[in-house]
XYZ file of C-alpha atoms in Angstrom:
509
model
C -20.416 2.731 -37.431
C -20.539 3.105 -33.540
C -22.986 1.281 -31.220
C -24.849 1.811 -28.143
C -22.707 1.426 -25.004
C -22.450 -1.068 -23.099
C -23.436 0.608 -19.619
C -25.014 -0.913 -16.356
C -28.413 1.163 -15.322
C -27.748 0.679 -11.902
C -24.048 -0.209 -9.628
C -22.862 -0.086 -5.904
C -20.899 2.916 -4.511
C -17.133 2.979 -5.454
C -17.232 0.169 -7.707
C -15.767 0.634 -11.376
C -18.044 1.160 -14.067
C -17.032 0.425 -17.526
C -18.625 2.162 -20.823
C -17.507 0.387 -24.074
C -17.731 2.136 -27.036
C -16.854 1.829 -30.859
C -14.856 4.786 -32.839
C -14.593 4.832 -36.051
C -11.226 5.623 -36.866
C -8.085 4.446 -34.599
C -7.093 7.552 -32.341
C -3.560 7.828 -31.407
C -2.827 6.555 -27.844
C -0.692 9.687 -27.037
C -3.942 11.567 -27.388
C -6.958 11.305 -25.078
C -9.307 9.391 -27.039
C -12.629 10.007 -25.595
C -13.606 12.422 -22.468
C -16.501 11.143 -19.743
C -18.188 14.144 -17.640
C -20.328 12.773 -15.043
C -22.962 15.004 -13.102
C -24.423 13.988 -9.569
C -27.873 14.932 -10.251
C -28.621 15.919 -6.312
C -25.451 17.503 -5.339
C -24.392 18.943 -8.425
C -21.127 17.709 -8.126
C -18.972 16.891 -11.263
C -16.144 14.237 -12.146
C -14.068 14.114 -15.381
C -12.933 10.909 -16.273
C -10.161 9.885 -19.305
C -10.836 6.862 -21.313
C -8.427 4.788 -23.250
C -7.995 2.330 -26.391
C -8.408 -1.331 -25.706
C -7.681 -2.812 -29.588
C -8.959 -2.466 -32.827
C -11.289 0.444 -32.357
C -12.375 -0.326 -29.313
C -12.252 2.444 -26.463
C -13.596 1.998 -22.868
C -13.720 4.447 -19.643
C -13.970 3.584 -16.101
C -15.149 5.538 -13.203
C -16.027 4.780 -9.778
C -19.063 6.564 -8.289
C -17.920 7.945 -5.136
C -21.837 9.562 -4.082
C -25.209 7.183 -3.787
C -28.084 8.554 -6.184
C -28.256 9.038 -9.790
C -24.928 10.230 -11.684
C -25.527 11.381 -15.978
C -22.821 11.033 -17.909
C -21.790 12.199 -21.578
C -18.333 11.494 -23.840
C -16.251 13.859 -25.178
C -14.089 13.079 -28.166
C -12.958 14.689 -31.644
C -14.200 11.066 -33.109
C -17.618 11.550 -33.609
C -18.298 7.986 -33.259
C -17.457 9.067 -29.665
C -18.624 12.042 -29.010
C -21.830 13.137 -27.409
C -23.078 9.527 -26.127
C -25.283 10.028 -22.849
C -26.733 8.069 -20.402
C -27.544 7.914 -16.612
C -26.801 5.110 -13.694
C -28.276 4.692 -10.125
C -25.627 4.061 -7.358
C -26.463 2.685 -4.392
C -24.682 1.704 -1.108
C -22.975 -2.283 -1.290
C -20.360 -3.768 0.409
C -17.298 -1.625 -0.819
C -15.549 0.932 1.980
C -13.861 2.994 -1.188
C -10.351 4.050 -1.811
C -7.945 4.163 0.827
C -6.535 8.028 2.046
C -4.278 9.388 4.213
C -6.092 9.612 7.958
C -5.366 11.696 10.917
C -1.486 12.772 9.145
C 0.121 9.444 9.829
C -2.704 6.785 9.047
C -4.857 5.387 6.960
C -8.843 4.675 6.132
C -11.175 4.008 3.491
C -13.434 6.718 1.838
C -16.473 5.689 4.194
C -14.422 6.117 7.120
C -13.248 2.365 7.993
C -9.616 2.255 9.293
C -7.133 0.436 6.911
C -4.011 -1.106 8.706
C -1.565 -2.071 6.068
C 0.423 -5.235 6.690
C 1.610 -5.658 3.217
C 3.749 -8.232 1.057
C 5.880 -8.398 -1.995
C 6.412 -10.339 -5.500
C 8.037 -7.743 -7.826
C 7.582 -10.311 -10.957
C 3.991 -11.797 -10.561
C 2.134 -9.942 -13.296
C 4.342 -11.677 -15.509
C 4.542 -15.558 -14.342
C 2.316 -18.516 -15.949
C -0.034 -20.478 -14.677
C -0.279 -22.070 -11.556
C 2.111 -19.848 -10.497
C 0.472 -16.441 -10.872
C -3.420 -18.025 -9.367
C -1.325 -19.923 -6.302
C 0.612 -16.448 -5.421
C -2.966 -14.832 -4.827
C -3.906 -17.811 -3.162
C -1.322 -17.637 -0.722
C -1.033 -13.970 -0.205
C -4.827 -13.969 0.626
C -4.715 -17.091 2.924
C -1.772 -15.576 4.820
C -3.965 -12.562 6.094
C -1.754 -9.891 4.290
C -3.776 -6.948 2.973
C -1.687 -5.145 0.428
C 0.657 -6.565 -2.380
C 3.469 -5.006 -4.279
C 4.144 -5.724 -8.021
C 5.576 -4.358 -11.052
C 4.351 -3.641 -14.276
C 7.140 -3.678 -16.464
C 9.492 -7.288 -15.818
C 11.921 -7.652 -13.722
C 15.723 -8.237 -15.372
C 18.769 -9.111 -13.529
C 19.609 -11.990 -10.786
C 17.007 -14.439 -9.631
C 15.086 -14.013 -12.833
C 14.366 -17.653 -14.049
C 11.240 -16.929 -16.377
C 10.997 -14.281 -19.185
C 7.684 -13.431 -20.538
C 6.689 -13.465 -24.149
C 3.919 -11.137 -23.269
C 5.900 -6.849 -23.324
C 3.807 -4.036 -22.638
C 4.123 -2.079 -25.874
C 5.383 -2.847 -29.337
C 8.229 -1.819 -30.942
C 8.531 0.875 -33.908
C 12.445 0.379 -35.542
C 14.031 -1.450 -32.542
C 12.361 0.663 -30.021
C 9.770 0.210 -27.471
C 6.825 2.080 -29.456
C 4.385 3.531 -26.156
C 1.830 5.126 -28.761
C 1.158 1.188 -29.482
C 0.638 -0.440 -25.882
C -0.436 -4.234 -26.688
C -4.178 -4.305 -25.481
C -3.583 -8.531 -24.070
C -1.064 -7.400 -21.477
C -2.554 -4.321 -20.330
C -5.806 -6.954 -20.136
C -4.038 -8.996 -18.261
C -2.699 -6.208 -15.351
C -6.643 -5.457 -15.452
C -7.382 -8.779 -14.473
C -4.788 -9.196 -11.763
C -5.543 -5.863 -10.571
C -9.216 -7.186 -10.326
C -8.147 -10.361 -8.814
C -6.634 -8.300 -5.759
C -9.486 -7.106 -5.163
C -11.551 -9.760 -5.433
C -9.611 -11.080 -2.337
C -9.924 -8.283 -0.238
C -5.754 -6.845 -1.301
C -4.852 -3.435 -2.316
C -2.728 -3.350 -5.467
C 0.465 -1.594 -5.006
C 1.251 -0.566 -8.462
C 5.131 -0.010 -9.469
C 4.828 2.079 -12.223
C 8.719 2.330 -13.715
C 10.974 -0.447 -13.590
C 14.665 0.135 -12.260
C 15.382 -3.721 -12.619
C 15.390 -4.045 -16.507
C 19.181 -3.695 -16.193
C 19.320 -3.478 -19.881
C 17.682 -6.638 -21.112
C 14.730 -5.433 -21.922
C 15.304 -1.769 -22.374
C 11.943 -0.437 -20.726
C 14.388 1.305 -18.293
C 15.222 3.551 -21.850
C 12.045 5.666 -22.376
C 12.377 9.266 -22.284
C 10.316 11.390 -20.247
C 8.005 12.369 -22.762
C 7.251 8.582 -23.588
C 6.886 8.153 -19.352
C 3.878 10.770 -19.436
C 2.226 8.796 -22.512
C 2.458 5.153 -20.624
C 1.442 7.305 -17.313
C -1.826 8.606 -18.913
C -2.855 5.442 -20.243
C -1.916 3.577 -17.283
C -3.731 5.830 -15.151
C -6.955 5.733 -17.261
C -7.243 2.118 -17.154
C -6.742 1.001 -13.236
C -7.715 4.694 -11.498
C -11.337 3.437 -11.536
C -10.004 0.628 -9.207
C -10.679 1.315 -5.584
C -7.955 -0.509 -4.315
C -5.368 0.725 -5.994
C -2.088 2.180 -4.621
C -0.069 4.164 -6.778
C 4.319 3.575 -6.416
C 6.770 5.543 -9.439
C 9.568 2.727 -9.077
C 11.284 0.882 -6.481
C 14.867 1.673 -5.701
C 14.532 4.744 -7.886
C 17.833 5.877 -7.294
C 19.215 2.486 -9.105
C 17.678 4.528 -12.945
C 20.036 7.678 -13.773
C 17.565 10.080 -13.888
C 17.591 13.570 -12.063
C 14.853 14.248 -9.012
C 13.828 16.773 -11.528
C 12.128 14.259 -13.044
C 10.958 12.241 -10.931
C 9.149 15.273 -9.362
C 7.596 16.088 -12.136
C 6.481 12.682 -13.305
C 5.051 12.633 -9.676
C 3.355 15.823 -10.164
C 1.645 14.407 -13.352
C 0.168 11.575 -11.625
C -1.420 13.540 -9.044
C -2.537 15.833 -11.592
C -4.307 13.299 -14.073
C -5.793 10.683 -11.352
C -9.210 11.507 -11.361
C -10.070 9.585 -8.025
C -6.661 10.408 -6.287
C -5.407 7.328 -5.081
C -2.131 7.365 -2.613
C 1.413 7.728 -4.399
C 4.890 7.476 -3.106
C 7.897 6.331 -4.275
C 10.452 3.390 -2.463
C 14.324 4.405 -2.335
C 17.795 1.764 -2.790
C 20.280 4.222 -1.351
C 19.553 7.654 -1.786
C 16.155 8.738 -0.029
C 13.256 10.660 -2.016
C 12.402 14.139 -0.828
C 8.892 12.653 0.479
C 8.013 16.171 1.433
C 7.202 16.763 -1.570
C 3.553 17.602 -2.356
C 2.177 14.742 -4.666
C 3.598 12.003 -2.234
C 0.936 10.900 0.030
C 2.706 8.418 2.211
C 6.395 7.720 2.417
C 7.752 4.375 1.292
C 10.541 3.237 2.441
C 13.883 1.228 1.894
C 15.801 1.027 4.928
C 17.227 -2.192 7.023
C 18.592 -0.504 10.552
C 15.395 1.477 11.107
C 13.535 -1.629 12.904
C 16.116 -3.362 14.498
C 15.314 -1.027 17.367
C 12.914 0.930 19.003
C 13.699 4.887 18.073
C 14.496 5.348 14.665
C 11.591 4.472 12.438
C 9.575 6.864 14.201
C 12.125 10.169 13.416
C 10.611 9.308 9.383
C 7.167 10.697 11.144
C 8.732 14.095 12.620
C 10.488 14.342 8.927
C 7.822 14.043 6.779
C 4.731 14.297 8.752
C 2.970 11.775 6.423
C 2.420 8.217 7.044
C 5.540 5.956 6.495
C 5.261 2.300 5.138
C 8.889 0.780 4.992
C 8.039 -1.352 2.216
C 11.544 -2.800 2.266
C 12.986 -4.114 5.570
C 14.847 -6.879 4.269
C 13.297 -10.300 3.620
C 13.058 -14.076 6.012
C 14.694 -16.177 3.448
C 18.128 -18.230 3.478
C 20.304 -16.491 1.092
C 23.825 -15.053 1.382
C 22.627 -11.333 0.571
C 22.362 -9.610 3.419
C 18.880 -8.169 2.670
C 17.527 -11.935 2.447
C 18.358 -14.511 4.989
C 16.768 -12.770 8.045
C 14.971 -15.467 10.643
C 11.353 -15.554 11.161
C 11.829 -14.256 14.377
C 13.706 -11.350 13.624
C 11.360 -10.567 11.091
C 8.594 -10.337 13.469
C 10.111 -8.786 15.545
C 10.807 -5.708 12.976
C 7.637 -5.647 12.169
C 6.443 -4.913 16.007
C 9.138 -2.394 16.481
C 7.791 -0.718 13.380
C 4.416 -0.752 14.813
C 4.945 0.872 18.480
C 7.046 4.018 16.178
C 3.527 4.743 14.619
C 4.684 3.291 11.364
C 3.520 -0.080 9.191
C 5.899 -2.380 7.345
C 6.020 -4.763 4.071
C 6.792 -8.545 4.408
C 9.002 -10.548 1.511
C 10.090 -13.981 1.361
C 14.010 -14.884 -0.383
C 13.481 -18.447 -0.270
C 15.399 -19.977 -3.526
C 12.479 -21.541 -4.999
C 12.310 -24.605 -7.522
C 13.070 -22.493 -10.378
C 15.910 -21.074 -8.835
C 14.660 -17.735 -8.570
C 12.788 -16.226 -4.992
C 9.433 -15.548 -3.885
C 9.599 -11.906 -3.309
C 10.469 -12.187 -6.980
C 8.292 -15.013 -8.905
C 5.799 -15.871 -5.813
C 4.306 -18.958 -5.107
C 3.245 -20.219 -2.046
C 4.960 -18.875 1.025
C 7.114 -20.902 3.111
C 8.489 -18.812 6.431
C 7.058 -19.257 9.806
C 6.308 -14.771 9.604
C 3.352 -15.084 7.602
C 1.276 -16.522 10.742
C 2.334 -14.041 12.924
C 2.251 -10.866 10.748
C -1.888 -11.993 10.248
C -1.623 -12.161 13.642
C -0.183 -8.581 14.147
C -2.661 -7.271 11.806
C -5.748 -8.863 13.975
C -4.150 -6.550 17.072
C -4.171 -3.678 15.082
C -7.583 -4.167 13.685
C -8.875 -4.149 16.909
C -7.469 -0.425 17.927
C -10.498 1.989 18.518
C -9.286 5.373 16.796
C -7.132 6.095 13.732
C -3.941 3.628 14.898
C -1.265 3.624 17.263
C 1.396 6.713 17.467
C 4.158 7.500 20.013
C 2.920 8.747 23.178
C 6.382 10.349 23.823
C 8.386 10.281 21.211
C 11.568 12.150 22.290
C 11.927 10.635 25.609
C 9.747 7.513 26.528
C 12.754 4.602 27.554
C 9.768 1.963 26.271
C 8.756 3.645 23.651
C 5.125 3.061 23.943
C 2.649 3.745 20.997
C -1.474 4.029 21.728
C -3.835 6.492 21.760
C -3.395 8.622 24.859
C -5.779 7.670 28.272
C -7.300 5.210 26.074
C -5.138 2.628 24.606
C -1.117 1.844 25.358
C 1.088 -0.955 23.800
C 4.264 -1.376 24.953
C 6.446 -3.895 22.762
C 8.799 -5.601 25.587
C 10.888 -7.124 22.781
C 12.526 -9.998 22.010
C 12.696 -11.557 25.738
C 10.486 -10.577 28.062
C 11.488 -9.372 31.913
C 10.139 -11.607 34.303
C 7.484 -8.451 35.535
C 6.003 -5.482 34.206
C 4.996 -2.748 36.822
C 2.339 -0.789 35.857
C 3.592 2.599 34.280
C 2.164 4.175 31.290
C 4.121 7.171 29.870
C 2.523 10.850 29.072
C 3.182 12.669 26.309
C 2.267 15.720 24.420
C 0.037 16.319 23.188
C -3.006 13.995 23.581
C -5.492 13.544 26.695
C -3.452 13.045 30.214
C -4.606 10.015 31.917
C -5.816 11.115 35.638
C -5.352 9.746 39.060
C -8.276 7.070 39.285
C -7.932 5.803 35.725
C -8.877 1.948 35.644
C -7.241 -0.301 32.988
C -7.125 -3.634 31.898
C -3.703 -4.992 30.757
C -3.793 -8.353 28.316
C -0.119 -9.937 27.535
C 0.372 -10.219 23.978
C 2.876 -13.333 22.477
C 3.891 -12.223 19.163
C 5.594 -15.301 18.571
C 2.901 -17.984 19.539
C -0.001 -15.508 18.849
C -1.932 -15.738 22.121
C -3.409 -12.904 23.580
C -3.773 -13.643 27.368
C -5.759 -11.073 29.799
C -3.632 -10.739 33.216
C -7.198 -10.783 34.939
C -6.702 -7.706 37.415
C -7.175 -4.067 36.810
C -5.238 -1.442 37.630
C -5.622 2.070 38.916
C -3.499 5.308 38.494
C -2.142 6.486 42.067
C 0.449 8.301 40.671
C 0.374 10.498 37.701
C 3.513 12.826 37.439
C 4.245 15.022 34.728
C 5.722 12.759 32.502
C 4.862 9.030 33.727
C 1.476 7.599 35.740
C 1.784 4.581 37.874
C -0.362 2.021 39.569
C 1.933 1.917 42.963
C -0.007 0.094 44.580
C -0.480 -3.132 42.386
C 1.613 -5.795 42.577
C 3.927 -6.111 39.252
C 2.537 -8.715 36.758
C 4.774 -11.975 36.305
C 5.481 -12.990 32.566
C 6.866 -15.870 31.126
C 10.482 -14.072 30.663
C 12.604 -14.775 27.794
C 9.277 -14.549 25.073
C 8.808 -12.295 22.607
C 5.717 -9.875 24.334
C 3.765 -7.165 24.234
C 1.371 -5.482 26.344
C -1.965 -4.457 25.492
C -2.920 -1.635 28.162
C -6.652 -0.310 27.748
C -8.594 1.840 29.901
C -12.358 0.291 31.181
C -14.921 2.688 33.397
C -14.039 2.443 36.827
């Protein structure tokens, strides 16, 4: 016999609701169990919503109210158990800025607006590690200031793998993963870490396929048909999280699969995610078309692109999309190349990244006790990056406007990044001159700066995270067609050698 659902009367704007319901007979998961249609009473507007089994005969559906006032809802389903159960909840306005989107073509911002400035990290294997391991990664991800997190569902096979989980994502029907029968306890427990992201502020970068199974586990085997059923289910229980981030697989090209596929599993996400979260996919070798229409952002594998200024930005002019490189390479003191970078250098990637318009992903390769790494397991962190990536992310957070792009890309020898007349940064690199002149560069297109323009100029230490203000303004003399100068100021003496950039921001006259 069904029951009543469970259902709040009342819940904050963008926060998940969940409706818990009882079927009476066990509806295969390759099937939609149950429908939700949802009706803003003053707008009109309509949502349709997928729910999913959670055990037994349990189903649930989640939705996030993205519109204050009262939303009705009813359920949809051929069990009649599930079918035509109404109700109504009152959303009001809280604390929660909403899903992150795509912003002014290369950025990003919440639903309400806020800017979101990803400085992200990585643990591919964390869903799947015990206790205190999987509570102290959180804990240290969160206390290091980073705002996004990437993690896999499925477990990670192959080298560095020290722990295997007793805990698989489906069962198995004669020797073969069985994704009609997903095992409710480990989908409860992505729920919970997904909510535990959250919970500290830290989108969830999902990583939806797995191309490290390397054939112990065999999840790497399912057939595209038995992709779309995991997809929908996975999709109906974490799309009603607002801080969720949507990846296909990392190093996608390392599974033998055509792009064929992978373009139309792509497609199918954007298709069945009722609240459209961001999607992309991350690249070993062979980069993803990222033009393609379902990818939001671009997510990127590549190791050159920040070791200087002028390439990560040409990933803007290709796809016109924002570009994350997720992957570019790790502080950590093994013999791969991709993981023994220095602290410094590591920094230092991340600021070149950051005057080409673009954002970046931190990982540690530390061996840890268990042998394995933290980009892998997690744990606490142990570089000297963290520190100053938190710090890099306080600079950013304090840019008036969508975020920083290229003032002239194609031909700017300092390759300065801002918003034009109002804000310049200008990354001086790993050692410092001994002065800076005042030039500013003008690009196109964006507001020209004029002769009379007043700014204040505030050296930046990316390595000891000080933020000093030179304590003189400076006024444009000289504006030419493609550079403005303050001639007639004095050039401002740094501490040469130093890892610095300069903060350049115009004040009223």
């Amino acid at each position: 016999m069904s029951s009543e659902p469970r259902a709040p009367q009342s819940s904050e704007l963008y926060r998940p609701i969940e409706l818990t319901f009882e079927g009476a007979d066990l509806i295969p998961v390759d099937r939609t169990p149950l429908t939700l249609r949802l009706r803003h009473r003053a707008s009109g507007a309509e949502r349709v919503v997928p729910g999913f089994w959670d055990g037994g005969t349990t189903y649930r559906v989640r939705f996030a109210p993205d519109l204050e006032g009262e939303w009705s809802w009813t359920t949809e389903s051929a069990d009649a158990a599930l079918s035509a159960r109404t109700g109504t909840v009152d959303v009001a306005r809280g604390a929660e800025h909403g899903p992150v989107r795509v912003a002014h073509r290369f950025h990003f911002a919440h639903a309400d607006g806020t800017p979101f400035r990803p400085v992200g990290a990585t643990a591919y294997n964390w869903l799947h590690q015990d206790e205190p391991l999987f509570s102290s990664t959180v804990d240290a991800i969160a206390e290091a200031g980073f705002n996004k997190f990437r993690f896999m569902v499925f477990p990670q096979g192959g080298g560095y793998i020290e722990h295997v989980p007793s805990l698989m994502p489906f069962e198995k029907t004669d020797g073969r993963w069985d994704v009609t029968k997903p095992v409710p306890e480990f989908f409860q427990r992505l729920d919970r870490a997904v909510e535990v992201l959250g919970e500290r502020g830290i989108q969830a970068d999902v990583l939806i396929y797995n191309a490290y199974d390397r054939g112990q586990f065999g999840l790497n085997e399912l057939t595209e048909e038995e992709d779309a059923v995991y997809l929908r289910y996975l999709v109906a229980r974490l799309a009603a999280y607002p801080h969720v981030w949507w990846s296909l697989c990392n190093e996608f090209d390392q599974l033998e699969r055509p792009a064929e596929r992978w373009d139309r599993t792509g497609a199918l996400l954007a298709e069945i995610d009722p609240f459209d979260h961001l999607r992309s996919i991350h690249n070993w070798i062979e980069l993803y078309d990222n033009n393609k229409p379902w990818v939001t952002h671009a997510s990127i594998q590549n190791g050159s692109a920040t070791t200087d200024f002028g390439r990560a930005n040409l990933y803007r002019d290709v796809y016109g999309k924002p570009v994350v490189l997720d992957e570019i390479k790790y502080e950590g003191d093994i013999l791969d190349r991709w993981g023994h970078l220095s602290a410094e250098e590591l920094v230092h990637q991340f600021w070149v990244a950051t005057v080409a318009g673009c954002y970046a992903s931190h990982g540690e390769s530390f061996v840890t006790a268990s042998g394995s790494l933290h980009m892998v397991e997690g744990g606490p962190l142990r570089g000297a990056s963290p520190a100053r990536l938190a710090f890099l992310r306080r600079v950013l957070e304090e840019v008036e406007g969508a975020g920083l792009d290229p003032i002239d890309k194609w031909d700017d020898p300092a390759h300065v990044a801002g918003v034009p007349r109002r804000l310049y940064v200008q990354y001086l690199g790993r050692s410092a001159p001994e002065t800076w002149g005042f030039r500013l560069p003008i690009g196109f297109p964006g507001e020209r700066p004029e002769p009379g323009d007043t700014f204040e100029v505030d050296v930046i230490d990316t390595w000891n995270m000080t933020i000093t203000p030179v304590g003189r303004r400076f006024t444009l003399d000289d504006v030419q067609r493609n550079d403005a100068y303050d001639r007639a100021s004095a050039p401002i003496e740094l501490p040469a050698g130093e890892a610095l950039a300069l903060r350049i921001t115009r004040v009223a006259g």
